Tab-separated table of C-alpha atoms and ligand atoms in Angstrom:
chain	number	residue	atom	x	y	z
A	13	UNK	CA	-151.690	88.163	45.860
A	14	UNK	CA	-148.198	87.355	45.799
A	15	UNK	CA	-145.386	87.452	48.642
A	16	UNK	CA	-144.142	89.820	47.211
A	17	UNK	CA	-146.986	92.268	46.675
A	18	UNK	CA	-146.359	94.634	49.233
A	19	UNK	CA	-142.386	94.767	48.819
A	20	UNK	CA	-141.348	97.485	46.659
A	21	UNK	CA	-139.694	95.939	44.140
A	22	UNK	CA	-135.748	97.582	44.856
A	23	UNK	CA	-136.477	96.140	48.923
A	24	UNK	CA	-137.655	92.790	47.454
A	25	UNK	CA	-134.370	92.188	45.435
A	26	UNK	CA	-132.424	93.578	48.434
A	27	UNK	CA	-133.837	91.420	51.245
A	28	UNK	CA	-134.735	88.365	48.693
A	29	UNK	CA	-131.823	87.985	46.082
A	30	UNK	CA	-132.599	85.685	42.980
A	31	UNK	CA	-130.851	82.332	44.972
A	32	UNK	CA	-130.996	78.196	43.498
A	33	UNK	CA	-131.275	75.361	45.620
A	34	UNK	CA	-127.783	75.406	44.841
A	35	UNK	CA	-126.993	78.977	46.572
A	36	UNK	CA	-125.833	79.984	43.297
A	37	UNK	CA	-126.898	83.992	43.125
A	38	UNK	CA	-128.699	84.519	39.488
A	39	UNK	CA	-126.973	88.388	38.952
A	40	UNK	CA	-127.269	88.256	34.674
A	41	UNK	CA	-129.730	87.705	32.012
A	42	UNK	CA	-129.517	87.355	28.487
A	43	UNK	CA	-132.098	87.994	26.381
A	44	UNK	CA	-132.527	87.024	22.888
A	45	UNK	CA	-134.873	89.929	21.523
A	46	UNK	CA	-135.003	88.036	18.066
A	47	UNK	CA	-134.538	84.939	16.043
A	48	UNK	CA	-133.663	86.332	13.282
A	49	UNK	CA	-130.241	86.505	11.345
A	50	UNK	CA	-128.858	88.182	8.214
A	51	UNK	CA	-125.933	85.691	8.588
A	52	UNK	CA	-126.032	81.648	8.057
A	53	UNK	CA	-122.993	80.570	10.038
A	54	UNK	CA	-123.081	77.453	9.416
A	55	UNK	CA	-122.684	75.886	12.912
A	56	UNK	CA	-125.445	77.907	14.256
A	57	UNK	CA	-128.604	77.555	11.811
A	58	UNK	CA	-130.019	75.404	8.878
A	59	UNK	CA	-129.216	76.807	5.840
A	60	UNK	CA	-133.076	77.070	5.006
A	61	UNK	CA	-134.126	78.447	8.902
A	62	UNK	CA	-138.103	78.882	9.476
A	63	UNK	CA	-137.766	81.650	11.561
A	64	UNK	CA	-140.665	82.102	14.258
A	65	UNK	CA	-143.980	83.811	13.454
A	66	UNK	CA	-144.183	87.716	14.980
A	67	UNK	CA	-147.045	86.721	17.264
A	68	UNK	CA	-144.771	84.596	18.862
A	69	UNK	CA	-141.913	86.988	19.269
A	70	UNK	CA	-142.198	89.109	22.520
A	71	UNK	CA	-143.068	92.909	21.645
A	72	UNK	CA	-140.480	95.655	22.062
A	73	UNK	CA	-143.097	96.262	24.892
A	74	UNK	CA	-142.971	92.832	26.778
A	75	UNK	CA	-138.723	92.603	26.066
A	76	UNK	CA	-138.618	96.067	27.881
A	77	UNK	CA	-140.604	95.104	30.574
A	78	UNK	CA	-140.012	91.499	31.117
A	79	UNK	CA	-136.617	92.497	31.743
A	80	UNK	CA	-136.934	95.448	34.121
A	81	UNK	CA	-138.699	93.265	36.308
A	82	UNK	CA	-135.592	91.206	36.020
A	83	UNK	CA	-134.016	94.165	37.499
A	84	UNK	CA	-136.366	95.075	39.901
A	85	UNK	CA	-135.072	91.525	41.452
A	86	UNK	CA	-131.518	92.089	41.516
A	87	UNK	CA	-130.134	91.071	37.923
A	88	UNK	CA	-127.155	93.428	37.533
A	89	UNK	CA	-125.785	92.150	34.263
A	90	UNK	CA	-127.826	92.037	31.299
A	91	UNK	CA	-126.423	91.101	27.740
A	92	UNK	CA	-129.047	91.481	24.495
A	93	UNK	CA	-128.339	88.918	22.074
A	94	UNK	CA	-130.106	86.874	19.312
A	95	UNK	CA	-130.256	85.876	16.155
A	96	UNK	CA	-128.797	89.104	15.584
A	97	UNK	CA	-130.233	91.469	17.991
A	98	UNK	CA	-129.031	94.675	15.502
A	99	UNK	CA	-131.362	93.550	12.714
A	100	UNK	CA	-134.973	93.619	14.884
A	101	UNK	CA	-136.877	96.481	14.071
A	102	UNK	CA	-137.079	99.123	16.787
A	103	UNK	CA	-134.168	98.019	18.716
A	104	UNK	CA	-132.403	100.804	19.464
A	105	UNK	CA	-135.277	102.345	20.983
A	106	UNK	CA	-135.437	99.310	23.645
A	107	UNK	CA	-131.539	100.027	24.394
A	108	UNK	CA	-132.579	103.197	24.867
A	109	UNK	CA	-135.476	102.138	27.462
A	110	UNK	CA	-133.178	100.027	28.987
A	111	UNK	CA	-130.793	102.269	29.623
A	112	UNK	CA	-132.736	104.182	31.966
A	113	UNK	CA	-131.870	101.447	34.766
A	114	UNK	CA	-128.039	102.480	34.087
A	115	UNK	CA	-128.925	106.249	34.956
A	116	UNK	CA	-130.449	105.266	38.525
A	117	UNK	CA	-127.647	102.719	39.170
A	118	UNK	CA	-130.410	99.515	39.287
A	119	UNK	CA	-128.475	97.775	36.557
A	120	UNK	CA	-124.284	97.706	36.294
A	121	UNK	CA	-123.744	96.777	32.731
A	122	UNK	CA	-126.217	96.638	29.506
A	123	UNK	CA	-124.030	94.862	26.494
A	124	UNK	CA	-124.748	93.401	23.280
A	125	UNK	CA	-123.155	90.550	21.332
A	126	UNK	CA	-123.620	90.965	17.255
A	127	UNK	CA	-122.261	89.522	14.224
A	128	UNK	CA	-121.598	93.549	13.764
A	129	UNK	CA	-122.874	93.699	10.500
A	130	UNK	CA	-124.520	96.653	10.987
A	131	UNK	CA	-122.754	98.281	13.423
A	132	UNK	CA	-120.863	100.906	11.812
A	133	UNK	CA	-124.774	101.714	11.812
A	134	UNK	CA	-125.236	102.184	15.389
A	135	UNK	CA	-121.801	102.310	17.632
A	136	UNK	CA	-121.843	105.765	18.619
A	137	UNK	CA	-126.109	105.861	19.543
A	138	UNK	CA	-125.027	102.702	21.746
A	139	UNK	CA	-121.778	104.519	23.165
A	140	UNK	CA	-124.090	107.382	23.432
A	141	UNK	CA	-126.986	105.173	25.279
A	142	UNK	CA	-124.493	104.108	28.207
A	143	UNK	CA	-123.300	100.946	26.377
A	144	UNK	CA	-119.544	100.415	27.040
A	145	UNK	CA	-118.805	97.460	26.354
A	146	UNK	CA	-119.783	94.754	23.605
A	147	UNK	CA	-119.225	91.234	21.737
A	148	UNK	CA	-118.368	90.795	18.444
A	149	UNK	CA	-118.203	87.484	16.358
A	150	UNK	CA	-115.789	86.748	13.762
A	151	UNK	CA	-114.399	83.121	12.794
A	152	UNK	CA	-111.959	84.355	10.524
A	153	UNK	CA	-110.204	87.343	8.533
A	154	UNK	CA	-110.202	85.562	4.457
A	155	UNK	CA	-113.285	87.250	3.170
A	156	UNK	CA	-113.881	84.064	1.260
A	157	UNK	CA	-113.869	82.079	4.374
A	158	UNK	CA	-116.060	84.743	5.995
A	159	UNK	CA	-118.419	84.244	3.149
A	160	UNK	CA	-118.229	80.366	3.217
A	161	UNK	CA	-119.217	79.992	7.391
A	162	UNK	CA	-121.532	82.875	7.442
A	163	UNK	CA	-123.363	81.472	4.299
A	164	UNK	CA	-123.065	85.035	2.001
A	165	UNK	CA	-121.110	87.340	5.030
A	166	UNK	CA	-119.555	90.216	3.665
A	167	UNK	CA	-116.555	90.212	5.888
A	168	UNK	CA	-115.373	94.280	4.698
A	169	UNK	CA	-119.259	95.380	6.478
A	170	UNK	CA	-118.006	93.633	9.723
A	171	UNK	CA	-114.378	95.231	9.709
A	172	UNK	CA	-116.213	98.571	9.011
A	173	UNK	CA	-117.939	97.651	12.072
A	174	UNK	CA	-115.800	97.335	14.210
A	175	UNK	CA	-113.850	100.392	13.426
A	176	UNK	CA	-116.930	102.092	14.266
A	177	UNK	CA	-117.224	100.679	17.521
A	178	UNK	CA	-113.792	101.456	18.357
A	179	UNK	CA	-113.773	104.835	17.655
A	180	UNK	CA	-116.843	105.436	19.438
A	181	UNK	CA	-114.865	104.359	22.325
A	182	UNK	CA	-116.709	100.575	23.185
A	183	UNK	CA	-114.616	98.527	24.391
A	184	UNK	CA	-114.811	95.294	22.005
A	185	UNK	CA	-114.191	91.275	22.812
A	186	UNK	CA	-114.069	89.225	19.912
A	187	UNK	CA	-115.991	86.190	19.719
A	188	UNK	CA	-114.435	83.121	17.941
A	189	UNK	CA	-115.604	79.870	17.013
A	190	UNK	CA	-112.904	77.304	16.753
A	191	UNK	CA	-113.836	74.876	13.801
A	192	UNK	CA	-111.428	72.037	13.891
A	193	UNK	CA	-111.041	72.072	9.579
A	194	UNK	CA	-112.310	75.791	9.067
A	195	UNK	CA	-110.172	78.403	10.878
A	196	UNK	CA	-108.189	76.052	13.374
A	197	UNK	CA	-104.463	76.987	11.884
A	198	UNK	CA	-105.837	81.162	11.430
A	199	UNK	CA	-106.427	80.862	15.293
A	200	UNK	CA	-103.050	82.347	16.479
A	201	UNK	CA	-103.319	85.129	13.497
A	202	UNK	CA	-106.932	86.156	14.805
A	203	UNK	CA	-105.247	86.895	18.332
A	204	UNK	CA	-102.521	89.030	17.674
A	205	UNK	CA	-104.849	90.779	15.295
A	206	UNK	CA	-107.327	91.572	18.390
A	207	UNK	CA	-104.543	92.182	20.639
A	208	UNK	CA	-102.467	94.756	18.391
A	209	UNK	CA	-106.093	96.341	18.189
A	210	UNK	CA	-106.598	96.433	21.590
A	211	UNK	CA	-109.203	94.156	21.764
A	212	UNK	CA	-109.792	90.623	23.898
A	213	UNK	CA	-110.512	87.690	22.220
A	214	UNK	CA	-112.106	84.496	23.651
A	215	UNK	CA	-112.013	81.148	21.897
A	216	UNK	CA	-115.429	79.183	21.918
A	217	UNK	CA	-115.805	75.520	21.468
A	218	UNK	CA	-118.506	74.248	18.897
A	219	UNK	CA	-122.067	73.290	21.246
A	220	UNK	CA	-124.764	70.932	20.139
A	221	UNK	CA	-127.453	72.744	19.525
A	222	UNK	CA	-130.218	72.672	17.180
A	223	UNK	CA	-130.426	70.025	14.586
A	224	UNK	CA	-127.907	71.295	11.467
A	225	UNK	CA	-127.060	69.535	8.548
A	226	UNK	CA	-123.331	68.958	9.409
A	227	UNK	CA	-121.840	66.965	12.184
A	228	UNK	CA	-120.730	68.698	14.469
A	229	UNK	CA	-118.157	65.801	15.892
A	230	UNK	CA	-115.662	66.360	12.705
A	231	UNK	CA	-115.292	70.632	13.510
A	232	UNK	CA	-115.078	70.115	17.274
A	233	UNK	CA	-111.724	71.148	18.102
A	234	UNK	CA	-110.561	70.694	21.849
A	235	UNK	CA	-109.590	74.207	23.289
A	236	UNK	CA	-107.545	72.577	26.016
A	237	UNK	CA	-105.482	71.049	22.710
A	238	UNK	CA	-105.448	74.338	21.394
A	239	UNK	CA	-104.047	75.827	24.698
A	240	UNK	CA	-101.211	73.520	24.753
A	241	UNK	CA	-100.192	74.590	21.350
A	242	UNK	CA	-100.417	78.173	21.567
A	243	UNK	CA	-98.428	77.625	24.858
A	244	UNK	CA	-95.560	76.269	23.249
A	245	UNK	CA	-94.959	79.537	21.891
A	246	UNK	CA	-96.713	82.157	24.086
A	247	UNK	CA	-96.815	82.645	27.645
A	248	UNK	CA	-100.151	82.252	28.761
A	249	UNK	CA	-100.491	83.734	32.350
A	250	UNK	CA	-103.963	82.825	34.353
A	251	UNK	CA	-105.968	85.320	35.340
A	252	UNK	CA	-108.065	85.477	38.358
A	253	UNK	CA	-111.072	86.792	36.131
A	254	UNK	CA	-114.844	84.779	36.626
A	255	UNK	CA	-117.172	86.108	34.699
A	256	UNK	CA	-119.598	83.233	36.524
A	257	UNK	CA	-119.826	82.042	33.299
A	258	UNK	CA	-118.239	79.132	31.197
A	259	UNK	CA	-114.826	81.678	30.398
A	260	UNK	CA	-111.452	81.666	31.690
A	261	UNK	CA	-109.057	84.047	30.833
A	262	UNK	CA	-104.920	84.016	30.181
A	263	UNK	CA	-103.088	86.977	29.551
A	264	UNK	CA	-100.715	86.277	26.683
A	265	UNK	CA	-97.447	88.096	27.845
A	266	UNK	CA	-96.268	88.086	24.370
A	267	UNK	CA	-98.892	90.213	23.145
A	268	UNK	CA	-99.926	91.787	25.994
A	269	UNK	CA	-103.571	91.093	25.216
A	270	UNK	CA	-106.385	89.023	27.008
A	271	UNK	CA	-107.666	85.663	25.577
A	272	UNK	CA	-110.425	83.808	27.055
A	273	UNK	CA	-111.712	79.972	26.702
A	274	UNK	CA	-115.069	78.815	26.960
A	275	UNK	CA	-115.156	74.903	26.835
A	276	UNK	CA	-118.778	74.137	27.995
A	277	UNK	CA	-117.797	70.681	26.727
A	278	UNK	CA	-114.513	69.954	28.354
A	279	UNK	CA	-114.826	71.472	31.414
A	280	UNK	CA	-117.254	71.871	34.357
A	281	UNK	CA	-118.485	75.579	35.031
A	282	UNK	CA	-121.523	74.773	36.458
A	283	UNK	CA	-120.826	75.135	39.877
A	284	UNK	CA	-120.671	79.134	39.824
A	285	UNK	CA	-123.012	80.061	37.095
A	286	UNK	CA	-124.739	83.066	37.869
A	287	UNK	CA	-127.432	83.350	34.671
A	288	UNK	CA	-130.265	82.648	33.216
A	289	UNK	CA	-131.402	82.964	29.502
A	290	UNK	CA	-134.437	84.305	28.149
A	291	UNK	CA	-135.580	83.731	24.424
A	292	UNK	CA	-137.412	86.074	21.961
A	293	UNK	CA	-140.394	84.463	22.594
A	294	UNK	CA	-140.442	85.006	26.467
A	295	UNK	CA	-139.293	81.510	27.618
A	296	UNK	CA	-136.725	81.614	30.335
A	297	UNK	CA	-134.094	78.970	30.425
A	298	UNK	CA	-131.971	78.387	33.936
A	299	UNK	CA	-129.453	75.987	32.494
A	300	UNK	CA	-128.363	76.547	28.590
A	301	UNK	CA	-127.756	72.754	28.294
A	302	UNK	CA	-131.280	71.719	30.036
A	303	UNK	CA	-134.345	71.409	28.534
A	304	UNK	CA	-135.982	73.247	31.772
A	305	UNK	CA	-138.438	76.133	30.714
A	306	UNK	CA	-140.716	78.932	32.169
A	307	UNK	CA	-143.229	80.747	29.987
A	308	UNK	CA	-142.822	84.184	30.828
A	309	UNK	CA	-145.065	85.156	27.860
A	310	UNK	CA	-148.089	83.040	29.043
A	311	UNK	CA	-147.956	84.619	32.242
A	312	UNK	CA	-147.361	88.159	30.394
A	313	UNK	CA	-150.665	87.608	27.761
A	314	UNK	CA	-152.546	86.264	30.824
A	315	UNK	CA	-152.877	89.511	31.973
A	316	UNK	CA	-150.215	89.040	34.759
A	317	UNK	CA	-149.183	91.409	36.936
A	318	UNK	CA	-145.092	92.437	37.754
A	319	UNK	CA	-145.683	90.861	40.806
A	320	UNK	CA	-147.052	87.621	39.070
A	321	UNK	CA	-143.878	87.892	36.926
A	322	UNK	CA	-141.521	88.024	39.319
A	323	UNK	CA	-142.927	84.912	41.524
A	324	UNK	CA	-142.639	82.761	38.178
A	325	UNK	CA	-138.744	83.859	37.646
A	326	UNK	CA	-138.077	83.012	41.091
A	327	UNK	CA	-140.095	80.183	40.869
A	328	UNK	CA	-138.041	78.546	37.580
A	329	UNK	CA	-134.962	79.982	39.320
A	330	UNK	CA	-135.509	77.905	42.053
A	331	UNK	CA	-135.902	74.640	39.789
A	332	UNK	CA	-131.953	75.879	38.333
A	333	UNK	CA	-130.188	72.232	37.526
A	334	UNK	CA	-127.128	71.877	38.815
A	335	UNK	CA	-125.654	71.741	35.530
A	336	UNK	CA	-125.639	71.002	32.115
A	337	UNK	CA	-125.405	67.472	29.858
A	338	UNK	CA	-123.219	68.155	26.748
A	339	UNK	CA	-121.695	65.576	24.810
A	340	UNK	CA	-120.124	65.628	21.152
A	341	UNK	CA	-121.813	62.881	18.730
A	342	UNK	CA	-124.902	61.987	18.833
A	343	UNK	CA	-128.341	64.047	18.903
A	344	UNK	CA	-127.819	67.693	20.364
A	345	UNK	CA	-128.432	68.362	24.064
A	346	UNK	CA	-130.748	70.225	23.407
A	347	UNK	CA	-133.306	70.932	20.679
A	348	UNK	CA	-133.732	74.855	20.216
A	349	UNK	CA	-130.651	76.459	18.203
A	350	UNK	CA	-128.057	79.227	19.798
A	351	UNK	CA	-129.931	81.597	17.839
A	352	UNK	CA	-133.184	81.161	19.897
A	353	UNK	CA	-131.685	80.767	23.136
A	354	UNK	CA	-129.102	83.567	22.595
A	355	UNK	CA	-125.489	83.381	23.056
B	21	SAM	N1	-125.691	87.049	16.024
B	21	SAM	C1	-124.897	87.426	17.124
B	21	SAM	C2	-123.484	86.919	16.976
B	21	SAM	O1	-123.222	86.102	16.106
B	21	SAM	O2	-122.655	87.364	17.756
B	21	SAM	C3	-125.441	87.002	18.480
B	21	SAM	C4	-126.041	85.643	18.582
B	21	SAM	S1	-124.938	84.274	18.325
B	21	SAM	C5	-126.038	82.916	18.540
B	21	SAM	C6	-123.960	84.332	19.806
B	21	SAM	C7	-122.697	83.510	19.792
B	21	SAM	O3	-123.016	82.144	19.743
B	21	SAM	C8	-121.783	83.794	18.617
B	21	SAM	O4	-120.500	84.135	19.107
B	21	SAM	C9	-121.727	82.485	17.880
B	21	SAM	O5	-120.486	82.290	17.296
B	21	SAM	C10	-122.034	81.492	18.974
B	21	SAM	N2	-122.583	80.229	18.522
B	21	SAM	C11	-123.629	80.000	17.703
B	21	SAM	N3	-123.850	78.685	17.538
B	21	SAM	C12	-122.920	78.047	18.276
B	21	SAM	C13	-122.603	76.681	18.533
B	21	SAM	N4	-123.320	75.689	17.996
B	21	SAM	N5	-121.571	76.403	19.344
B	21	SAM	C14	-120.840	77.405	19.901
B	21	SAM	N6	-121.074	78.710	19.719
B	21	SAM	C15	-122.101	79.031	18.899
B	22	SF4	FE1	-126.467	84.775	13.039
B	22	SF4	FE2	-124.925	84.929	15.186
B	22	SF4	FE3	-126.004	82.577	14.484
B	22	SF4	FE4	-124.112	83.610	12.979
B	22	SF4	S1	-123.891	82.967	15.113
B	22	SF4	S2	-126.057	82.760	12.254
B	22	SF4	S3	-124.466	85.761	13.156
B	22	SF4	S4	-127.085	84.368	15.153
């Protein structure tokens, strides 16, 4: 028996929401539903990855359910992620569960960030499934720099993509790494690309995660450098957008477009972070630069009940650190690799 037992779930997220020691309000999850990749890029995985066994990887079953009790406690946000979440088997058919928390208004927003690969695949199904917005990452537009970071990336699939996505009427932000030697002087190119397409674009600093084989200290590049230059020649007016995540947004008047900067490094977002991470293998994370961890799964294969579920989340959510320890050089932060945690 649990204190929460006898509180249907909707009342118990309504009188009891998901709050840290910190008062910070936990409102989105992501969830990695796989650890597995048809891309290499080459700051997020090995170039030879040993990908988990199945029996580790949470079932379609557990993903879906896991995360409705999420819901059931007030998570309003929820982003599906990976590895690339488009190549697990069966996945559209857990969008499709999912989405039956958009129809009864328990969840606000169900999104998806993808290499989008395969997307030209499945845009309209997830237009068509209540999806309306989604992430999209692309370093660069020289297919043989394309193939080079991604490790074999056919850079014409992703394009296709994205046309796809567009015309089935998502709304699409593009995700870019900014690699100090790689793509660094492209950078200004691949925004008034997304902007004359009508799509945002947010700049994201290297992290250290996961052990690679290159150092990571020699592709960092400093977005708050990067501001000042693209500042010299575009007006870049703040916007009062928080996401509660590591992002701040400028509107660059020049283009018209919006362009966002996540710099876990180089500055502190801890103090209004409103998620929590959950891997393919059912471990949640409260902090992505901690090494703090909950095993959903155990308590899942245990035989435990929703309500057992739900004291452990709010449980680890309670234990959220304040925030995060990244540093460029040196061993990563943290262990595990993007692609388990989930972008
Ligand atoms: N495969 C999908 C994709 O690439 O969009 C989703 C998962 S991927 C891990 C999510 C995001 O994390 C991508 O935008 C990727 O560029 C970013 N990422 C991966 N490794 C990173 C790192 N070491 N530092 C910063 N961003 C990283
Ligand atoms: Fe795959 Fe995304 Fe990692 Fe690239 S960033 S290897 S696409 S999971």
């Amino acid at each position: 028996m649990t204190p929460y037992d006898d509180i249907p779930a909707q009342a118990t997220a309504a009188t009891q929401p998901l709050l840290d020691t910190f008062a910070r309000r936990v409102s989105y999850l992501r969830v990695s539903v796989t650890d597995r990749c048809d891309l290499r890029c080459v700051y997020c995985m090995a170039e030879r990855m040993v990908f988990l066994p199945k029996a580790e990887v949470l079932t379609l079953e557990e993903l879906d359910r896991v995360a409705s009790v999420f819901i059931g406690l007030g998570v309003k946000k929820m982003r599906l992620t990976g590895g690339e979440p488009l190549v697990r088997k069966g996945f559209m058919g857990l969008v499709g569960g999912l989405s039956r928390h958009l129809g009864n208004g328990a969840l606000e927003e169900l999104t998806l960030t993808t290499n989008g690969t395969r997307l030209a695949q499945h845009a309209v199904e997830l237009a068509a499934l209540g999806l309306r917005r989604i992430n999209v990452s692309l370093d660069t537009l020289k297919p043989d720099l394309f193939q080079t970071l991604t490790r074999g990336g056919d850079l014409a699939q992703v394009l296709a993509g994205l046309e796809a996505a567009r015309a089935a009427g998502l709304a699409v932000k593009i995700n870019t790494v900014a690699l100090a030697r790689d793509n660094a002087a492209e950078i200004p190119a691949l925004i008034q690309w997304a902007h004359d397409l009508g799509m945002d674009l947010t700049l994201i600093e290297t992290m250290p995660m996961g052990e690679i084989e290159a150092d990571r200290t020699d592709q960092y590049l400093s977005l708050s450098a990067l501001r000042d230059d693209l500042a010299s020649y575009w007006t870049l007016e703040d916007l009062p957008l928080n996401t509660g995540g590591p992002a701040r947004y400028v509107r660059v008047r020049e283009t018209g477009g919006r362009l966002g900067f996540i710099t876990p490094l180089s500055h502190n977002f801890c103090e209004a972070c409103n998620r929590v991470r959950l891997t393919c293998t059912g471990t949640l994370h409260t902090c992505l630069g901690q090494d703090d961890a909950t095993d959903l799964r155990a308590v899942m294969r245990d035989g435990g009940s929703d309500a057992d579920l739900a004291e452990a989340i709010r449980t680890a959510i309670l234990g959220k650190p304040k925030g995060h320890d990244f540093r460029i050089g040196g061993a990563p932060a943290v262990a595990r690799h993007m692609s388990t945690t989930g972008g």
